[in-house]
């Protein structure tokens, strides 16, 4: 690891968040979503911490192989599906599950000679218009897979919601749920709808398999911030970096590229060894929170590639080598994301490069 900024992950927080999800959806099975290196938290170690989950969700076959080869024996579902006969062979050999979202995949799955049948989740497009089968394609896939020894029967039926995080779009979500229920009713298959936002905001989705990602990592997925509800979820990631300089600057001195922030008085400023190359968002504006020695301080000036500056007024006895917390328990990643005009998902994924 060549970076001074450090990401650490608390496995107890991951487990506590899983327990909260179970309390929310006591009848559901949990597919813990660990794609994108577990949102930057480290896929293998997160999956080990969450071994009580009934399964894991990853983006692609390579991510699934990584978990299997690390010794994880649970079901692992490839959310993006397979792309070739070779990948299909890997799925079958390693007992990996796959999403099927296009009819050509049904064709390959039914035509291939496989060592063992593959677990399939049929993905229905109910309005997201990203991956998924439309109603006609779904009926065709259902009947063709039913006649094939290569598909474990019955498949799980899944869909993905586009606006579950936004209460102003509840009508859109309702329409998606109605389309899904109309197609899946009476087929005797397990179902899967909920991501983190749906789990919290749409109790109807708390059945079958739930597919939380962000909530497991302790970040709040809904558009409306809910500070009280939020506090109960434990952030698993702590992103911190050392102070490499403490400067005494004078009233009128400006800081950093573009000279966008000017000291209103004589004051101490810390230079912290984290920047956008480490995954700290370049668009975080002056005023974004940073914690030093347990005291809240504020980012000042533009974020550089591997440095950022912090206003030390209100921080007693700051020293070179002290640690600045960029996000974790306080400040929370949601707060930094909101300041930077992005979402916690993006910040967590990017900071993962400092996992160490
Ligand atoms: C990423 C993903 C999830 C998890 O989403 P969160 O918002 O992190 O809970 C669930 N389902 C699918 C299909 C996904 O791609």
Short mmCIF file of C-alpha atoms and ligand atoms in Angstrom, two decimals:
data_model
loop_
_atom_site.label_atom_id
_atom_site.label_comp_id
_atom_site.label_asym_id
_atom_site.label_seq_id
_atom_site.Cartn_x
_atom_site.Cartn_y
_atom_site.Cartn_z
CA UNK A 1 0.00 0.00 0.00
CA UNK A 2 1.56 3.25 -1.14
CA UNK A 3 -0.95 5.69 0.29
CA UNK A 4 -0.92 7.53 3.59
CA UNK A 5 -4.71 7.65 3.74
CA UNK A 6 -6.17 4.51 5.29
CA UNK A 7 -9.47 2.69 5.11
CA UNK A 8 -10.29 0.30 7.94
CA UNK A 9 -13.42 -1.83 8.23
CA UNK A 10 -15.20 -2.93 11.40
CA UNK A 11 -16.61 -6.45 10.98
CA UNK A 12 -18.75 -6.04 14.13
CA UNK A 13 -20.54 -3.12 12.47
CA UNK A 14 -21.26 -5.26 9.40
CA UNK A 15 -22.73 -7.98 11.59
CA UNK A 16 -24.78 -5.51 13.62
CA UNK A 17 -26.25 -4.06 10.43
CA UNK A 18 -27.11 -7.54 9.17
CA UNK A 19 -28.89 -8.22 12.47
CA UNK A 20 -30.91 -5.00 12.05
CA UNK A 21 -31.89 -6.04 8.55
CA UNK A 22 -33.06 -9.39 9.89
CA UNK A 23 -35.13 -7.59 12.51
CA UNK A 24 -36.73 -5.50 9.74
CA UNK A 25 -37.44 -8.48 7.50
CA UNK A 26 -37.59 -11.51 9.83
CA UNK A 27 -39.10 -13.84 7.23
CA UNK A 28 -36.71 -12.97 4.42
CA UNK A 29 -33.46 -14.54 3.32
CA UNK A 30 -30.59 -12.11 2.95
CA UNK A 31 -28.46 -11.92 -0.17
CA UNK A 32 -25.64 -9.65 1.03
CA UNK A 33 -24.53 -7.53 -1.92
CA UNK A 34 -20.72 -7.41 -2.03
CA UNK A 35 -20.17 -6.25 -5.63
CA UNK A 36 -17.45 -3.69 -6.43
CA UNK A 37 -15.17 -5.16 -3.77
CA UNK A 38 -18.00 -4.85 -1.25
CA UNK A 39 -18.49 -1.14 -1.98
CA UNK A 40 -14.78 -0.62 -1.30
CA UNK A 41 -14.78 -2.57 1.99
CA UNK A 42 -13.02 -5.70 0.64
CA UNK A 43 -15.24 -8.47 -0.76
CA UNK A 44 -13.58 -11.50 0.81
CA UNK A 45 -13.26 -10.12 4.33
CA UNK A 46 -16.78 -8.66 4.24
CA UNK A 47 -18.22 -11.98 3.06
CA UNK A 48 -16.36 -13.76 5.87
CA UNK A 49 -17.74 -11.28 8.40
CA UNK A 50 -21.24 -11.82 6.98
CA UNK A 51 -21.05 -15.59 6.71
CA UNK A 52 -24.48 -15.79 8.39
CA UNK A 53 -26.06 -14.31 5.25
CA UNK A 54 -27.91 -16.88 3.11
CA UNK A 55 -25.98 -15.78 0.03
CA UNK A 56 -23.87 -13.09 -1.63
CA UNK A 57 -24.49 -10.91 -4.68
CA UNK A 58 -21.65 -9.83 -6.98
CA UNK A 59 -21.54 -7.95 -10.26
CA UNK A 60 -19.76 -10.41 -12.53
CA UNK A 61 -18.33 -13.91 -12.80
CA UNK A 62 -14.79 -12.82 -11.88
CA UNK A 63 -16.02 -11.42 -8.57
CA UNK A 64 -17.91 -14.66 -7.88
CA UNK A 65 -14.83 -16.79 -8.64
CA UNK A 66 -12.77 -14.64 -6.27
CA UNK A 67 -15.16 -15.42 -3.39
CA UNK A 68 -15.38 -19.15 -4.17
CA UNK A 69 -11.63 -19.46 -4.44
CA UNK A 70 -11.29 -17.72 -1.08
CA UNK A 71 -13.29 -20.62 0.36
CA UNK A 72 -16.76 -19.09 0.71
CA UNK A 73 -19.24 -21.93 0.36
CA UNK A 74 -22.53 -19.99 0.41
CA UNK A 75 -24.63 -19.38 -2.69
CA UNK A 76 -23.11 -16.58 -4.78
CA UNK A 77 -25.31 -14.83 -7.34
CA UNK A 78 -23.85 -13.04 -10.37
CA UNK A 79 -26.17 -10.01 -10.62
CA UNK A 80 -24.94 -9.02 -14.08
CA UNK A 81 -25.41 -12.53 -15.48
CA UNK A 82 -23.05 -14.58 -17.63
CA UNK A 83 -21.67 -13.38 -20.97
CA UNK A 84 -20.46 -16.56 -22.69
CA UNK A 85 -20.53 -20.35 -22.69
CA UNK A 86 -17.15 -20.31 -20.92
CA UNK A 87 -18.62 -18.30 -18.07
CA UNK A 88 -21.58 -20.64 -17.96
CA UNK A 89 -19.17 -23.57 -17.54
CA UNK A 90 -17.48 -21.75 -14.65
CA UNK A 91 -20.86 -21.10 -12.99
CA UNK A 92 -21.79 -24.75 -13.23
CA UNK A 93 -18.43 -26.07 -11.98
CA UNK A 94 -18.22 -23.67 -9.02
CA UNK A 95 -21.93 -23.93 -8.17
CA UNK A 96 -22.49 -20.23 -8.71
CA UNK A 97 -25.92 -18.76 -9.37
CA UNK A 98 -26.68 -16.41 -12.23
CA UNK A 99 -29.20 -13.76 -13.13
CA UNK A 100 -30.74 -14.35 -16.55
CA UNK A 101 -31.91 -11.07 -18.08
CA UNK A 102 -31.85 -11.68 -21.88
CA UNK A 103 -33.35 -14.40 -24.06
CA UNK A 104 -30.00 -15.25 -25.68
CA UNK A 105 -28.87 -16.34 -22.19
CA UNK A 106 -31.84 -18.72 -22.02
CA UNK A 107 -30.77 -20.06 -25.40
CA UNK A 108 -27.17 -20.69 -24.29
CA UNK A 109 -28.23 -22.13 -20.96
CA UNK A 110 -30.58 -24.64 -22.57
CA UNK A 111 -28.16 -25.54 -25.40
CA UNK A 112 -24.92 -26.05 -23.42
CA UNK A 113 -23.73 -29.33 -21.99
CA UNK A 114 -23.08 -28.57 -18.30
CA UNK A 115 -21.60 -30.73 -15.52
CA UNK A 116 -24.40 -29.65 -13.15
CA UNK A 117 -27.58 -27.56 -13.30
CA UNK A 118 -27.19 -23.86 -12.53
CA UNK A 119 -29.22 -21.81 -10.04
CA UNK A 120 -31.05 -19.10 -11.97
CA UNK A 121 -32.69 -15.82 -10.97
CA UNK A 122 -34.92 -14.56 -13.76
CA UNK A 123 -34.85 -10.80 -13.85
CA UNK A 124 -38.04 -9.03 -14.90
CA UNK A 125 -37.84 -5.44 -16.12
CA UNK A 126 -40.75 -3.66 -14.44
CA UNK A 127 -39.67 -0.10 -15.25
CA UNK A 128 -35.98 0.33 -14.47
CA UNK A 129 -35.17 -0.35 -18.14
CA UNK A 130 -31.63 -1.43 -17.43
CA UNK A 131 -31.35 -5.24 -17.24
CA UNK A 132 -34.37 -7.51 -17.40
CA UNK A 133 -36.91 -9.39 -19.50
CA UNK A 134 -40.17 -7.77 -20.54
CA UNK A 135 -43.41 -9.62 -19.80
CA UNK A 136 -43.47 -11.60 -23.07
CA UNK A 137 -39.81 -12.53 -22.85
CA UNK A 138 -40.28 -13.58 -19.25
CA UNK A 139 -43.07 -16.02 -20.12
CA UNK A 140 -40.97 -17.52 -22.90
CA UNK A 141 -37.91 -17.81 -20.63
CA UNK A 142 -40.00 -19.44 -17.90
CA UNK A 143 -41.34 -22.15 -20.16
CA UNK A 144 -38.06 -22.83 -21.95
CA UNK A 145 -36.03 -23.07 -18.74
CA UNK A 146 -38.67 -25.35 -17.24
CA UNK A 147 -37.95 -27.90 -19.95
CA UNK A 148 -34.16 -27.78 -19.46
CA UNK A 149 -32.12 -30.00 -17.14
CA UNK A 150 -29.50 -27.21 -16.99
CA UNK A 151 -31.68 -24.94 -14.85
CA UNK A 152 -32.41 -25.69 -11.21
CA UNK A 153 -36.16 -25.48 -10.89
CA UNK A 154 -37.85 -23.23 -10.11
CA UNK A 155 -35.81 -20.06 -10.70
CA UNK A 156 -36.07 -17.14 -8.28
CA UNK A 157 -38.00 -14.23 -9.81
CA UNK A 158 -36.47 -10.82 -9.25
CA UNK A 159 -36.88 -7.21 -10.22
CA UNK A 160 -35.06 -3.99 -9.35
CA UNK A 161 -36.69 -0.72 -8.32
CA UNK A 162 -35.64 2.58 -9.87
CA UNK A 163 -37.01 5.04 -7.29
CA UNK A 164 -37.28 3.13 -4.01
CA UNK A 165 -35.20 5.81 -2.25
CA UNK A 166 -37.53 8.68 -3.13
CA UNK A 167 -40.90 9.08 -1.39
CA UNK A 168 -41.99 11.55 -4.08
CA UNK A 169 -41.81 8.71 -6.61
CA UNK A 170 -43.91 6.21 -4.69
CA UNK A 171 -46.42 5.98 -7.55
CA UNK A 172 -43.61 4.85 -9.86
CA UNK A 173 -42.50 2.24 -7.32
CA UNK A 174 -46.09 1.06 -6.83
CA UNK A 175 -46.45 0.55 -10.58
CA UNK A 176 -43.26 -1.52 -10.65
CA UNK A 177 -44.47 -3.64 -7.73
CA UNK A 178 -47.85 -4.24 -9.38
CA UNK A 179 -46.24 -5.35 -12.66
CA UNK A 180 -43.95 -7.71 -10.77
CA UNK A 181 -46.74 -9.16 -8.68
CA UNK A 182 -48.92 -9.71 -11.74
CA UNK A 183 -46.19 -11.76 -13.46
CA UNK A 184 -44.90 -13.71 -10.47
CA UNK A 185 -48.22 -14.58 -8.82
CA UNK A 186 -49.19 -18.26 -8.88
CA UNK A 187 -45.87 -19.50 -10.28
CA UNK A 188 -44.74 -21.01 -6.98
CA UNK A 189 -41.30 -19.41 -7.25
CA UNK A 190 -39.38 -17.44 -4.63
CA UNK A 191 -39.17 -13.72 -5.28
CA UNK A 192 -36.66 -10.92 -4.68
CA UNK A 193 -37.35 -7.19 -4.92
CA UNK A 194 -35.74 -5.20 -2.12
CA UNK A 195 -32.50 -3.27 -2.20
CA UNK A 196 -31.60 -1.22 0.90
CA UNK A 197 -33.94 1.66 0.12
CA UNK A 198 -36.90 -0.62 -0.57
CA UNK A 199 -36.24 -2.55 2.66
CA UNK A 200 -36.65 0.66 4.64
CA UNK A 201 -39.31 2.46 2.64
CA UNK A 202 -41.49 -0.30 1.13
CA UNK A 203 -42.41 -2.97 3.70
CA UNK A 204 -44.16 -5.02 0.98
CA UNK A 205 -40.74 -5.93 -0.38
CA UNK A 206 -39.50 -7.51 2.87
CA UNK A 207 -40.14 -11.08 1.77
CA UNK A 208 -38.49 -13.84 -0.21
CA UNK A 209 -34.88 -12.79 -0.75
CA UNK A 210 -33.84 -9.25 0.16
CA UNK A 211 -30.72 -7.79 -1.47
CA UNK A 212 -29.21 -5.12 0.79
CA UNK A 213 -25.91 -3.49 -0.04
CA UNK A 214 -25.52 0.00 1.36
CA UNK A 215 -27.35 -0.67 4.64
CA UNK A 216 -24.94 -3.49 5.47
CA UNK A 217 -22.15 -0.95 5.29
CA UNK A 218 -24.10 1.31 7.64
CA UNK A 219 -24.97 4.16 5.28
CA UNK A 220 -28.42 5.62 4.80
CA UNK A 221 -29.89 4.98 1.33
CA UNK A 222 -32.96 7.22 1.31
CA UNK A 223 -33.10 10.60 -0.40
CA UNK A 224 -34.63 12.18 2.70
CA UNK A 225 -32.00 12.20 5.41
CA UNK A 226 -33.44 10.84 8.65
CA UNK A 227 -30.83 11.61 11.32
CA UNK A 228 -32.47 9.54 14.06
CA UNK A 229 -33.07 6.44 11.98
CA UNK A 230 -29.68 6.86 10.42
CA UNK A 231 -27.82 6.78 13.72
CA UNK A 232 -28.88 3.20 14.37
CA UNK A 233 -26.92 1.91 11.39
CA UNK A 234 -23.23 1.50 12.15
CA UNK A 235 -20.78 2.76 9.54
CA UNK A 236 -18.39 -0.10 8.78
CA UNK A 237 -15.78 2.02 7.01
CA UNK A 238 -13.42 4.49 8.63
CA UNK A 239 -11.43 6.65 6.22
CA UNK A 240 -8.60 8.63 7.81
CA UNK A 241 -5.27 10.21 6.96
CA UNK A 242 -2.41 11.82 8.88
CA UNK A 243 -1.73 15.52 9.20
CA UNK A 244 1.55 16.19 7.37
CA UNK A 245 1.86 19.93 8.13
CA UNK A 246 0.41 22.49 10.53
CA UNK A 247 0.71 26.04 9.19
CA UNK A 248 0.18 29.38 10.88
CA UNK A 249 -1.45 31.54 8.19
CA UNK A 250 -2.47 35.17 8.28
CA UNK A 251 -5.67 37.06 7.65
CA UNK A 252 -5.98 37.48 3.88
CA UNK A 253 -3.89 34.40 2.97
CA UNK A 254 -5.65 32.19 0.44
CA UNK A 255 -5.41 28.41 0.39
CA UNK A 256 -4.74 25.94 -2.41
CA UNK A 257 -5.47 25.77 -6.14
CA UNK A 258 -7.62 28.56 -7.45
CA UNK A 259 -7.13 30.46 -4.17
CA UNK A 260 -10.82 29.82 -3.48
CA UNK A 261 -10.76 30.29 0.30
CA UNK A 262 -9.19 33.14 2.25
CA UNK A 263 -8.33 33.17 5.94
CA UNK A 264 -10.58 35.68 7.72
CA UNK A 265 -8.11 35.96 10.62
CA UNK A 266 -4.70 34.68 11.61
CA UNK A 267 -5.26 30.96 12.08
CA UNK A 268 -3.78 27.45 12.03
CA UNK A 269 -4.43 25.21 9.05
CA UNK A 270 -3.60 21.50 8.75
CA UNK A 271 -2.54 19.82 5.54
CA UNK A 272 -3.94 16.26 5.53
CA UNK A 273 -2.50 13.51 3.32
CA UNK A 274 -5.68 12.57 1.47
CA UNK A 275 -7.03 13.81 -1.82
CA UNK A 276 -9.02 12.75 -4.82
CA UNK A 277 -6.42 10.12 -5.77
CA UNK A 278 -7.29 8.45 -2.48
CA UNK A 279 -11.01 8.62 -3.11
CA UNK A 280 -11.84 11.80 -1.23
CA UNK A 281 -14.27 13.73 -3.49
CA UNK A 282 -12.71 16.69 -5.29
CA UNK A 283 -16.08 18.41 -5.29
CA UNK A 284 -16.34 18.53 -1.49
CA UNK A 285 -16.59 22.27 -0.84
CA UNK A 286 -15.03 24.40 1.88
CA UNK A 287 -16.95 23.69 5.08
CA UNK A 288 -17.13 19.92 4.60
CA UNK A 289 -16.61 18.21 7.97
CA UNK A 290 -13.38 16.52 9.13
CA UNK A 291 -12.75 15.16 12.62
CA UNK A 292 -9.39 15.85 14.31
CA UNK A 293 -8.71 14.74 17.89
CA UNK A 294 -12.42 14.25 18.40
CA UNK A 295 -13.18 17.83 17.35
CA UNK A 296 -15.11 18.82 14.27
CA UNK A 297 -13.10 20.91 11.84
CA UNK A 298 -13.82 22.13 8.31
CA UNK A 299 -12.22 21.55 4.95
CA UNK A 300 -10.95 24.80 3.39
CA UNK A 301 -9.93 25.41 -0.22
CA UNK A 302 -9.96 22.94 -3.07
CA UNK A 303 -9.16 19.26 -2.57
CA UNK A 304 -5.87 18.38 -4.32
CA UNK A 305 -4.73 15.02 -5.68
CA UNK A 306 -3.27 13.76 -2.40
CA UNK A 307 -3.76 16.61 0.04
CA UNK A 308 -6.49 18.70 1.52
CA UNK A 309 -6.45 21.60 4.00
CA UNK A 310 -8.42 21.89 7.22
CA UNK A 311 -9.30 24.92 9.34
CA UNK A 312 -7.91 24.16 12.80
CA UNK A 313 -9.82 26.81 14.72
CA UNK A 314 -11.57 24.86 17.47
CA UNK A 315 -9.01 22.03 17.44
CA UNK A 316 -6.79 22.23 20.56
CA UNK A 317 -3.09 21.28 20.18
CA UNK A 318 -3.08 19.90 16.63
CA UNK A 319 0.21 18.22 15.68
CA UNK A 320 1.87 16.73 12.64
CA UNK A 321 1.13 13.00 12.66
CA UNK A 322 -2.31 13.40 14.24
CA UNK A 323 -5.05 11.62 12.39
CA UNK A 324 -7.88 13.34 10.55
CA UNK A 325 -11.05 11.28 10.11
CA UNK A 326 -12.62 11.99 6.72
CA UNK A 327 -15.60 9.76 7.34
CA UNK A 328 -16.67 7.00 9.73
CA UNK A 329 -18.79 7.30 12.85
CA UNK A 330 -18.35 11.08 12.64
CA UNK A 331 -18.59 12.63 10.14
CA UNK A 332 -20.76 10.12 8.34
CA UNK A 333 -20.13 9.41 4.69
CA UNK A 334 -23.68 10.52 3.84
CA UNK A 335 -22.88 14.01 5.10
CA UNK A 336 -19.70 14.30 3.04
CA UNK A 337 -21.50 12.88 -0.01
CA UNK A 338 -24.33 15.40 0.30
CA UNK A 339 -21.82 18.26 0.54
CA UNK A 340 -19.96 16.99 -2.51
CA UNK A 341 -23.14 16.54 -4.55
CA UNK A 342 -22.85 12.78 -4.79
CA UNK A 343 -24.05 9.63 -3.01
CA UNK A 344 -22.38 7.53 -0.31
CA UNK A 345 -22.10 4.58 -2.73
CA UNK A 346 -19.60 6.44 -4.91
CA UNK A 347 -17.46 7.66 -2.01
CA UNK A 348 -17.26 4.23 -0.37
CA UNK A 349 -16.28 2.51 -3.63
CA UNK A 350 -13.57 5.05 -4.40
CA UNK A 351 -12.05 5.09 -0.92
CA UNK A 352 -11.65 1.32 -1.16
CA UNK A 353 -8.35 1.84 -2.94
CA UNK A 354 -6.89 2.82 0.47
CA UNK A 355 -8.01 -0.39 2.13
CA UNK A 356 -5.06 -1.65 4.01
C1 LIG B 1 -26.38 -3.18 -6.13
C2 LIG B 1 -27.63 -3.93 -6.13
C3 LIG B 1 -28.36 -4.12 -4.94
C4 LIG B 1 -27.97 -3.48 -3.63
O1 LIG B 1 -28.35 -2.13 -3.64
P1 LIG B 1 -28.24 -1.19 -2.34
O2 LIG B 1 -28.91 0.05 -2.74
O3 LIG B 1 -26.79 -1.00 -2.08
O4 LIG B 1 -28.92 -1.91 -1.25
C5 LIG B 1 -29.50 -4.91 -5.00
N1 LIG B 1 -29.90 -5.47 -6.16
C6 LIG B 1 -29.24 -5.29 -7.32
C7 LIG B 1 -29.75 -5.92 -8.56
C8 LIG B 1 -28.10 -4.50 -7.35
O5 LIG B 1 -27.47 -4.31 -8.51
#
